[in-house]
mmCIF file of N, CA and C in Angstrom:
data_model
loop_
_atom_site.group_PDB
_atom_site.id
_atom_site.type_symbol
_atom_site.label_atom_id
_atom_site.label_comp_id
_atom_site.label_asym_id
_atom_site.label_seq_id
_atom_site.Cartn_x
_atom_site.Cartn_y
_atom_site.Cartn_z
ATOM 1 N N LYS A 1 8.911 22.675 58.470
ATOM 2 C CA LYS A 1 9.047 21.426 57.737
ATOM 3 C C LYS A 1 7.960 21.318 56.676
ATOM 4 N N VAL A 2 6.747 21.696 56.968
ATOM 5 C CA VAL A 2 5.643 21.623 56.017
ATOM 6 C C VAL A 2 5.925 22.535 54.826
ATOM 7 N N GLU A 3 6.500 23.711 55.126
ATOM 8 C CA GLU A 3 6.832 24.654 54.068
ATOM 9 C C GLU A 3 7.854 24.054 53.103
ATOM 10 N N THR A 4 8.826 23.355 53.602
ATOM 11 C CA THR A 4 9.860 22.723 52.781
ATOM 12 C C THR A 4 9.242 21.634 51.916
ATOM 13 N N GLU A 5 8.373 20.833 52.508
ATOM 14 C CA GLU A 5 7.705 19.765 51.746
ATOM 15 C C GLU A 5 6.802 20.352 50.666
ATOM 16 N N LEU A 6 6.118 21.446 50.964
ATOM 17 C CA LEU A 6 5.248 22.101 49.998
ATOM 18 C C LEU A 6 6.068 22.647 48.824
ATOM 19 N N LYS A 7 7.213 23.263 49.116
ATOM 20 C CA LYS A 7 8.086 23.775 48.055
ATOM 21 C C LYS A 7 8.599 22.625 47.194
ATOM 22 N N SER A 8 8.971 21.537 47.850
ATOM 23 C CA SER A 8 9.476 20.366 47.135
ATOM 24 C C SER A 8 8.389 19.773 46.236
ATOM 25 N N ALA A 9 7.169 19.679 46.759
ATOM 26 C CA ALA A 9 6.045 19.142 45.989
ATOM 27 C C ALA A 9 5.717 20.048 44.806
ATOM 28 N N ASN A 10 5.721 21.351 45.013
ATOM 29 C CA ASN A 10 5.457 22.297 43.923
ATOM 30 C C ASN A 10 6.537 22.208 42.841
ATOM 31 N N SER A 11 7.773 22.056 43.281
ATOM 32 C CA SER A 11 8.879 21.936 42.342
ATOM 33 C C SER A 11 8.721 20.662 41.510
ATOM 34 N N ARG A 12 8.394 19.576 42.188
ATOM 35 C CA ARG A 12 8.203 18.280 41.504
ATOM 36 C C ARG A 12 7.015 18.369 40.548
ATOM 37 N N ALA A 13 5.942 19.041 40.960
ATOM 38 C CA ALA A 13 4.766 19.210 40.106
ATOM 39 C C ALA A 13 5.139 19.998 38.850
ATOM 40 N N GLY A 14 5.959 21.018 38.993
ATOM 41 C CA GLY A 14 6.421 21.803 37.847
ATOM 42 C C GLY A 14 7.239 20.960 36.888
ATOM 43 N N GLU A 15 8.129 20.108 37.437
ATOM 44 C CA GLU A 15 8.940 19.222 36.601
ATOM 45 C C GLU A 15 8.049 18.245 35.834
ATOM 46 N N LEU A 16 7.056 17.686 36.536
ATOM 47 C CA LEU A 16 6.150 16.730 35.893
ATOM 48 C C LEU A 16 5.313 17.417 34.806
ATOM 49 N N GLU A 17 4.901 18.636 35.071
ATOM 50 C CA GLU A 17 4.133 19.383 34.078
ATOM 51 C C GLU A 17 4.977 19.644 32.837
ATOM 52 N N ASP A 18 6.248 19.978 33.031
ATOM 53 C CA ASP A 18 7.158 20.171 31.909
ATOM 54 C C ASP A 18 7.305 18.876 31.102
ATOM 55 N N GLN A 19 7.424 17.753 31.812
ATOM 56 C CA GLN A 19 7.535 16.454 31.137
ATOM 57 C C GLN A 19 6.279 16.160 30.322
ATOM 58 N N VAL A 20 5.119 16.432 30.908
ATOM 59 C CA VAL A 20 3.859 16.193 30.198
ATOM 60 C C VAL A 20 3.792 17.039 28.938
ATOM 61 N N ASN A 21 4.159 18.311 29.046
ATOM 62 C CA ASN A 21 4.151 19.196 27.875
ATOM 63 C C ASN A 21 5.112 18.715 26.800
ATOM 64 N N GLU A 22 6.286 18.264 27.210
ATOM 65 C CA GLU A 22 7.265 17.740 26.254
ATOM 66 C C GLU A 22 6.736 16.478 25.579
ATOM 67 N N LEU A 23 6.096 15.598 26.363
ATOM 68 C CA LEU A 23 5.532 14.376 25.789
ATOM 69 C C LEU A 23 4.393 14.690 24.806
ATOM 70 N N HIS A 24 3.566 15.676 25.125
ATOM 71 C CA HIS A 24 2.506 16.082 24.199
ATOM 72 C C HIS A 24 3.103 16.616 22.897
ATOM 73 N N SER A 25 4.159 17.389 23.014
ATOM 74 C CA SER A 25 4.825 17.929 21.834
ATOM 75 C C SER A 25 5.410 16.797 20.988
ATOM 76 N N ASN A 26 6.092 15.856 21.647
ATOM 77 C CA ASN A 26 6.663 14.706 20.938
ATOM 78 C C ASN A 26 5.567 13.891 20.268
ATOM 79 N N ASN A 27 4.455 13.717 20.971
ATOM 80 C CA ASN A 27 3.344 12.948 20.429
ATOM 81 C C ASN A 27 2.789 13.621 19.175
ATOM 82 N N SER A 28 2.653 14.932 19.195
ATOM 83 C CA SER A 28 2.154 15.667 18.024
ATOM 84 C C SER A 28 3.106 15.515 16.843
ATOM 85 N N GLU A 29 4.405 15.610 17.111
ATOM 86 C CA GLU A 29 5.395 15.444 16.041
ATOM 87 C C GLU A 29 5.313 14.036 15.450
ATOM 88 N N LEU A 30 5.186 13.034 16.304
ATOM 89 C CA LEU A 30 5.102 11.655 15.826
ATOM 90 C C LEU A 30 3.829 11.422 15.014
ATOM 91 N N LYS A 31 2.732 12.024 15.433
ATOM 92 C CA LYS A 31 1.487 11.897 14.666
ATOM 93 C C LYS A 31 1.645 12.493 13.275
ATOM 94 N N MET A 32 2.306 13.641 13.174
ATOM 95 C CA MET A 32 2.532 14.262 11.866
ATOM 96 C C MET A 32 3.433 13.382 11.002
ATOM 97 N N GLN A 33 4.459 12.770 11.615
ATOM 98 C CA GLN A 33 5.334 11.875 10.870
ATOM 99 C C GLN A 33 4.570 10.667 10.363
ATOM 100 N N VAL A 34 3.714 10.104 11.203
ATOM 101 C CA VAL A 34 2.910 8.940 10.808
ATOM 102 C C VAL A 34 1.999 9.310 9.648
ATOM 103 N N GLU A 35 1.337 10.457 9.721
ATOM 104 C CA GLU A 35 0.459 10.894 8.641
ATOM 105 C C GLU A 35 1.233 11.057 7.335
ATOM 106 N N GLY A 36 2.425 11.626 7.415
ATOM 107 C CA GLY A 36 3.259 11.775 6.228
ATOM 108 C C GLY A 36 3.667 10.429 5.650
ATOM 109 N N LEU A 37 4.051 9.507 6.524
ATOM 110 C CA LEU A 37 4.442 8.170 6.071
ATOM 111 C C LEU A 37 3.254 7.414 5.472
ATOM 112 N N GLU A 38 2.070 7.596 6.052
ATOM 113 C CA GLU A 38 0.877 6.945 5.503
ATOM 114 C C GLU A 38 0.547 7.489 4.118
ATOM 115 N N ARG A 39 0.678 8.803 3.925
ATOM 116 C CA ARG A 39 0.439 9.390 2.602
ATOM 117 C C ARG A 39 1.446 8.841 1.594
ATOM 118 N N GLU A 40 2.717 8.764 2.010
ATOM 119 C CA GLU A 40 3.753 8.237 1.118
ATOM 120 C C GLU A 40 3.486 6.774 0.788
ATOM 121 N N ARG A 41 3.129 5.982 1.808
ATOM 122 C CA ARG A 41 2.809 4.575 1.591
ATOM 123 C C ARG A 41 1.662 4.434 0.596
ATOM 124 N N ASP A 42 0.603 5.208 0.781
ATOM 125 C CA ASP A 42 -0.556 5.142 -0.110
ATOM 126 C C ASP A 42 -0.184 5.547 -1.533
ATOM 127 N N PHE A 43 0.659 6.567 -1.656
ATOM 128 C CA PHE A 43 1.105 7.018 -2.975
ATOM 129 C C PHE A 43 1.815 5.887 -3.717
ATOM 130 N N TYR A 44 2.779 5.250 -3.048
ATOM 131 C CA TYR A 44 3.530 4.185 -3.707
ATOM 132 C C TYR A 44 2.688 2.932 -3.900
ATOM 133 N N PHE A 45 1.782 2.648 -3.005
ATOM 134 C CA PHE A 45 0.880 1.518 -3.192
ATOM 135 C C PHE A 45 0.036 1.739 -4.451
ATOM 136 N N ASN A 46 -0.499 2.941 -4.606
ATOM 137 C CA ASN A 46 -1.319 3.234 -5.782
ATOM 138 C C ASN A 46 -0.505 3.133 -7.066
ATOM 139 N N LYS A 47 0.750 3.567 -7.018
ATOM 140 C CA LYS A 47 1.621 3.429 -8.190
ATOM 141 C C LYS A 47 1.827 1.956 -8.532
ATOM 142 N N LEU A 48 2.110 1.139 -7.522
ATOM 143 C CA LEU A 48 2.301 -0.291 -7.760
ATOM 144 C C LEU A 48 1.026 -0.938 -8.281
ATOM 145 N N ARG A 49 -0.102 -0.496 -7.767
ATOM 146 C CA ARG A 49 -1.388 -1.039 -8.222
ATOM 147 C C ARG A 49 -1.614 -0.706 -9.695
ATOM 148 N N GLU A 50 -1.270 0.518 -10.104
ATOM 149 C CA GLU A 50 -1.396 0.903 -11.507
ATOM 150 C C GLU A 50 -0.497 0.036 -12.395
ATOM 151 N N VAL A 51 0.727 -0.204 -11.937
ATOM 152 C CA VAL A 51 1.654 -1.058 -12.684
ATOM 153 C C VAL A 51 1.086 -2.471 -12.775
ATOM 154 N N GLU A 52 0.556 -2.974 -11.681
ATOM 155 C CA GLU A 52 -0.020 -4.319 -11.664
ATOM 156 C C GLU A 52 -1.146 -4.438 -12.695
ATOM 157 N N VAL A 53 -2.041 -3.475 -12.730
ATOM 158 C CA VAL A 53 -3.159 -3.512 -13.677
ATOM 159 C C VAL A 53 -2.648 -3.462 -15.110
ATOM 160 N N LEU A 54 -1.672 -2.592 -15.367
ATOM 161 C CA LEU A 54 -1.102 -2.528 -16.715
ATOM 162 C C LEU A 54 -0.493 -3.870 -17.119
ATOM 163 N N LEU A 55 0.224 -4.494 -16.191
ATOM 164 C CA LEU A 55 0.857 -5.780 -16.493
ATOM 165 C C LEU A 55 -0.175 -6.876 -16.690
ATOM 166 N N GLN A 56 -1.219 -6.878 -15.882
ATOM 167 C CA GLN A 56 -2.257 -7.899 -16.013
ATOM 168 C C GLN A 56 -2.970 -7.794 -17.361
ATOM 169 N N ASN A 57 -3.078 -6.600 -17.877
ATOM 170 C CA ASN A 57 -3.784 -6.383 -19.131
ATOM 171 C C ASN A 57 -2.873 -6.400 -20.351
ATOM 172 N N TYR A 58 -1.588 -6.580 -20.145
ATOM 173 C CA TYR A 58 -0.617 -6.575 -21.238
ATOM 174 C C TYR A 58 -0.821 -7.800 -22.122
ATOM 175 N N LYS A 59 -0.895 -7.579 -23.421
ATOM 176 C CA LYS A 59 -1.121 -8.675 -24.361
ATOM 177 C C LYS A 59 0.021 -8.838 -25.354
ATOM 178 N N GLY A 60 1.126 -8.174 -25.129
ATOM 179 C CA GLY A 60 2.252 -8.213 -26.059
ATOM 180 C C GLY A 60 3.033 -9.517 -26.002
ATOM 181 N N PRO A 61 4.128 -9.573 -26.750
ATOM 182 C CA PRO A 61 4.905 -10.810 -26.892
ATOM 183 C C PRO A 61 5.785 -11.156 -25.674
ATOM 184 N N ASP A 62 6.031 -10.223 -24.796
ATOM 185 C CA ASP A 62 6.956 -10.449 -23.680
ATOM 186 C C ASP A 62 6.236 -10.944 -22.425
ATOM 187 N N ARG A 63 5.385 -11.914 -22.562
ATOM 188 C CA ARG A 63 4.577 -12.394 -21.439
ATOM 189 C C ARG A 63 5.445 -12.978 -20.313
ATOM 190 N N GLU A 64 6.575 -13.554 -20.650
ATOM 191 C CA GLU A 64 7.451 -14.128 -19.615
ATOM 192 C C GLU A 64 8.010 -13.029 -18.707
ATOM 193 N N VAL A 65 8.398 -11.920 -19.292
ATOM 194 C CA VAL A 65 8.907 -10.795 -18.513
ATOM 195 C C VAL A 65 7.797 -10.246 -17.628
ATOM 196 N N VAL A 66 6.604 -10.123 -18.184
ATOM 197 C CA VAL A 66 5.454 -9.640 -17.425
ATOM 198 C C VAL A 66 5.179 -10.586 -16.261
ATOM 199 N N ARG A 67 5.222 -11.884 -16.528
ATOM 200 C CA ARG A 67 4.989 -12.885 -15.479
ATOM 201 C C ARG A 67 6.028 -12.760 -14.373
ATOM 202 N N ASP A 68 7.272 -12.552 -14.731
ATOM 203 C CA ASP A 68 8.330 -12.408 -13.729
ATOM 204 C C ASP A 68 8.142 -11.146 -12.890
ATOM 205 N N ILE A 69 7.713 -10.053 -13.526
ATOM 206 C CA ILE A 69 7.471 -8.814 -12.779
ATOM 207 C C ILE A 69 6.302 -9.000 -11.821
ATOM 208 N N LEU A 70 5.226 -9.632 -12.295
ATOM 209 C CA LEU A 70 4.081 -9.894 -11.408
ATOM 210 C C LEU A 70 4.489 -10.807 -10.256
ATOM 211 N N LYS A 71 5.361 -11.731 -10.533
ATOM 212 C CA LYS A 71 5.857 -12.624 -9.480
ATOM 213 C C LYS A 71 6.533 -11.810 -8.383
ATOM 214 N N VAL A 72 7.324 -10.830 -8.764
ATOM 215 C CA VAL A 72 7.981 -9.958 -7.784
ATOM 216 C C VAL A 72 6.931 -9.157 -7.004
ATOM 217 N N LEU A 73 5.930 -8.631 -7.709
ATOM 218 C CA LEU A 73 4.893 -7.842 -7.042
ATOM 219 C C LEU A 73 4.087 -8.674 -6.046
ATOM 220 N N TYR A 74 3.831 -9.933 -6.377
ATOM 221 C CA TYR A 74 2.991 -10.775 -5.527
ATOM 222 C C TYR A 74 3.753 -11.529 -4.445
ATOM 223 N N ALA A 75 5.078 -11.542 -4.506
ATOM 224 C CA ALA A 75 5.876 -12.298 -3.543
ATOM 225 C C ALA A 75 5.676 -11.759 -2.124
ATOM 226 N N THR A 76 5.736 -12.660 -1.154
ATOM 227 C CA THR A 76 5.602 -12.295 0.257
ATOM 228 C C THR A 76 6.775 -12.881 1.030
ATOM 229 N N GLU A 77 6.890 -12.498 2.281
ATOM 230 C CA GLU A 77 7.963 -13.054 3.118
ATOM 231 C C GLU A 77 7.787 -14.556 3.308
ATOM 232 N N GLU A 78 6.531 -15.003 3.366
ATOM 233 C CA GLU A 78 6.268 -16.427 3.568
ATOM 234 C C GLU A 78 6.520 -17.237 2.296
ATOM 235 N N ASP A 79 6.371 -16.604 1.149
ATOM 236 C CA ASP A 79 6.547 -17.266 -0.146
ATOM 237 C C ASP A 79 7.958 -16.996 -0.655
ATOM 238 N N VAL A 80 8.925 -17.584 0.031
ATOM 239 C CA VAL A 80 10.332 -17.300 -0.242
ATOM 240 C C VAL A 80 10.734 -17.711 -1.656
ATOM 241 N N ASP A 81 10.283 -18.877 -2.119
ATOM 242 C CA ASP A 81 10.679 -19.344 -3.443
ATOM 243 C C ASP A 81 9.837 -18.744 -4.568
ATOM 244 N N GLY A 82 8.740 -18.067 -4.215
ATOM 245 C CA GLY A 82 7.943 -17.380 -5.217
ATOM 246 C C GLY A 82 6.930 -18.235 -5.951
ATOM 247 N N GLU A 83 6.792 -19.506 -5.563
ATOM 248 C CA GLU A 83 5.868 -20.392 -6.271
ATOM 249 C C GLU A 83 4.419 -19.932 -6.145
ATOM 250 N N ALA A 84 3.985 -19.576 -4.955
ATOM 251 C CA ALA A 84 2.611 -19.112 -4.769
ATOM 252 C C ALA A 84 2.413 -17.782 -5.497
ATOM 253 N N ALA A 85 3.430 -16.948 -5.480
ATOM 254 C CA ALA A 85 3.346 -15.671 -6.185
ATOM 255 C C ALA A 85 3.204 -15.899 -7.684
ATOM 256 N N LEU A 86 3.938 -16.855 -8.191
ATOM 257 C CA LEU A 86 3.857 -17.187 -9.607
ATOM 258 C C LEU A 86 2.456 -17.677 -9.961
ATOM 259 N N ALA A 87 1.894 -18.537 -9.121
ATOM 260 C CA ALA A 87 0.542 -19.031 -9.363
ATOM 261 C C ALA A 87 -0.466 -17.880 -9.341
ATOM 262 N N ALA A 88 -0.303 -16.962 -8.419
ATOM 263 C CA ALA A 88 -1.203 -15.800 -8.343
ATOM 264 C C ALA A 88 -1.059 -14.936 -9.589
ATOM 265 N N ALA A 89 0.170 -14.749 -10.050
ATOM 266 C CA ALA A 89 0.405 -13.948 -11.243
ATOM 267 C C ALA A 89 -0.229 -14.599 -12.459
ATOM 268 N N GLU A 90 -0.055 -15.895 -12.588
ATOM 269 C CA GLU A 90 -0.632 -16.602 -13.734
ATOM 270 C C GLU A 90 -2.159 -16.585 -13.673
ATOM 271 N N ALA A 91 -2.715 -16.736 -12.472
ATOM 272 C CA ALA A 91 -4.168 -16.681 -12.321
ATOM 273 C C ALA A 91 -4.695 -15.305 -12.708
ATOM 274 N N ALA A 92 -4.005 -14.261 -12.296
ATOM 275 C CA ALA A 92 -4.429 -12.899 -12.636
ATOM 276 C C ALA A 92 -4.360 -12.670 -14.137
ATOM 277 N N MET A 93 -3.310 -13.169 -14.765
ATOM 278 C CA MET A 93 -3.172 -12.996 -16.204
ATOM 279 C C MET A 93 -4.231 -13.803 -16.956
ATOM 280 N N ALA A 94 -4.525 -15.011 -16.482
ATOM 281 C CA ALA A 94 -5.562 -15.831 -17.110
ATOM 282 C C ALA A 94 -6.926 -15.164 -16.965
ATOM 283 N N GLU A 95 -7.176 -14.589 -15.802
ATOM 284 C CA GLU A 95 -8.443 -13.877 -15.574
ATOM 285 C C GLU A 95 -8.559 -12.688 -16.526
ATOM 286 N N ALA A 96 -7.477 -11.961 -16.702
ATOM 287 C CA ALA A 96 -7.484 -10.821 -17.619
ATOM 288 C C ALA A 96 -7.728 -11.291 -19.048
ATOM 289 N N ASP A 97 -7.146 -12.437 -19.425
ATOM 290 C CA ASP A 97 -7.367 -12.989 -20.769
ATOM 291 C C ASP A 97 -8.827 -13.369 -20.963
ATOM 292 N N LEU A 98 -9.428 -13.999 -19.955
ATOM 293 C CA LEU A 98 -10.842 -14.379 -20.036
ATOM 294 C C LEU A 98 -11.732 -13.152 -20.180
ATOM 295 N N GLU A 99 -11.450 -12.131 -19.405
ATOM 296 C CA GLU A 99 -12.233 -10.900 -19.496
ATOM 297 C C GLU A 99 -12.086 -10.288 -20.883
ATOM 298 N N ASP A 100 -10.887 -10.335 -21.424
ATOM 299 C CA ASP A 100 -10.655 -9.775 -22.749
ATOM 300 C C ASP A 100 -11.432 -10.535 -23.811
ATOM 301 N N HIS A 101 -11.412 -11.872 -23.729
ATOM 302 C CA HIS A 101 -12.138 -12.679 -24.703
ATOM 303 C C HIS A 101 -13.630 -12.443 -24.578
ATOM 304 N N GLY A 102 -14.112 -12.279 -23.381
ATOM 305 C CA GLY A 102 -15.536 -11.987 -23.166
ATOM 306 C C GLY A 102 -15.914 -10.658 -23.772
ATOM 307 N N ASN A 103 -15.070 -9.661 -23.638
ATOM 308 C CA ASN A 103 -15.330 -8.340 -24.217
ATOM 309 C C ASN A 103 -15.260 -8.385 -25.741
ATOM 310 N N GLU A 104 -14.320 -9.197 -26.278
ATOM 311 C CA GLU A 104 -14.213 -9.324 -27.729
ATOM 312 C C GLU A 104 -15.464 -9.955 -28.307
ATOM 313 N N GLU A 105 -15.981 -10.998 -27.619
ATOM 314 C CA GLU A 105 -17.189 -11.666 -28.100
ATOM 315 C C GLU A 105 -18.374 -10.712 -28.067
ATOM 316 N N LYS A 106 -18.498 -9.931 -27.026
ATOM 317 C CA LYS A 106 -19.581 -8.958 -26.942
ATOM 318 C C LYS A 106 -19.444 -7.925 -28.045
ATOM 319 N N GLY A 107 -18.231 -7.502 -28.327
ATOM 320 C CA GLY A 107 -17.992 -6.522 -29.386
ATOM 321 C C GLY A 107 -18.329 -7.088 -30.749
ATOM 322 N N THR A 108 -18.031 -8.368 -30.989
ATOM 323 C CA THR A 108 -18.323 -9.007 -32.263
ATOM 324 C C THR A 108 -19.817 -9.101 -32.470
ATOM 325 N N GLU A 109 -20.558 -9.490 -31.431
ATOM 326 C CA GLU A 109 -22.008 -9.601 -31.531
ATOM 327 C C GLU A 109 -22.611 -8.249 -31.848
ATOM 328 N N GLY A 110 -22.104 -7.208 -31.199
ATOM 329 C CA GLY A 110 -22.620 -5.863 -31.435
ATOM 330 C C GLY A 110 -22.363 -5.431 -32.875
ATOM 331 N N ASP A 111 -21.197 -5.794 -33.439
ATOM 332 C CA ASP A 111 -20.878 -5.414 -34.810
ATOM 333 C C ASP A 111 -21.780 -6.140 -35.786
ATOM 334 N N ALA A 112 -22.069 -7.417 -35.512
ATOM 335 C CA ALA A 112 -22.924 -8.187 -36.398
ATOM 336 C C ALA A 112 -24.315 -7.582 -36.446
ATOM 337 N N GLY A 113 -24.793 -7.128 -35.311
ATOM 338 C CA GLY A 113 -26.116 -6.508 -35.247
ATOM 339 C C GLY A 113 -26.167 -5.243 -36.067
ATOM 340 N N VAL A 114 -25.089 -4.485 -36.071
ATOM 341 C CA VAL A 114 -25.042 -3.241 -36.832
ATOM 342 C C VAL A 114 -25.035 -3.536 -38.323
ATOM 343 N N GLU A 115 -24.310 -4.587 -38.720
ATOM 344 C CA GLU A 115 -24.228 -4.938 -40.135
ATOM 345 C C GLU A 115 -25.581 -5.402 -40.667
ATOM 346 N N ASP A 116 -26.343 -6.140 -39.836
ATOM 347 C CA ASP A 116 -27.636 -6.662 -40.270
ATOM 348 C C ASP A 116 -28.650 -5.558 -40.471
ATOM 349 N N ALA A 117 -28.504 -4.447 -39.795
ATOM 350 C CA ALA A 117 -29.511 -3.396 -39.849
ATOM 351 C C ALA A 117 -29.512 -2.629 -41.108
#
């Protein structure tokens, strides 16, 4: 009887070891998939960030279109109607305008100094 139980236990141990090995293999595959998805996510996030910066700095005549695109970029699940996203887009554009005016003023002062010399 002990011999039968020992064989049964060894058989069960072998099955469990096979399961553990399979789970380790599955875990490794899932980790590789996650890493790939994270790289893809980061790639597209960086692309969207580049588009956002370009739009924030855009000074052309189509500001309404730019505002609408920024609204889409800033929208969230909680901001269903897009009002908060619109406010964020307008704030970002106003901030970019202020920075631009500040840089223009600094550039003008620098030019005046060169002319005086």
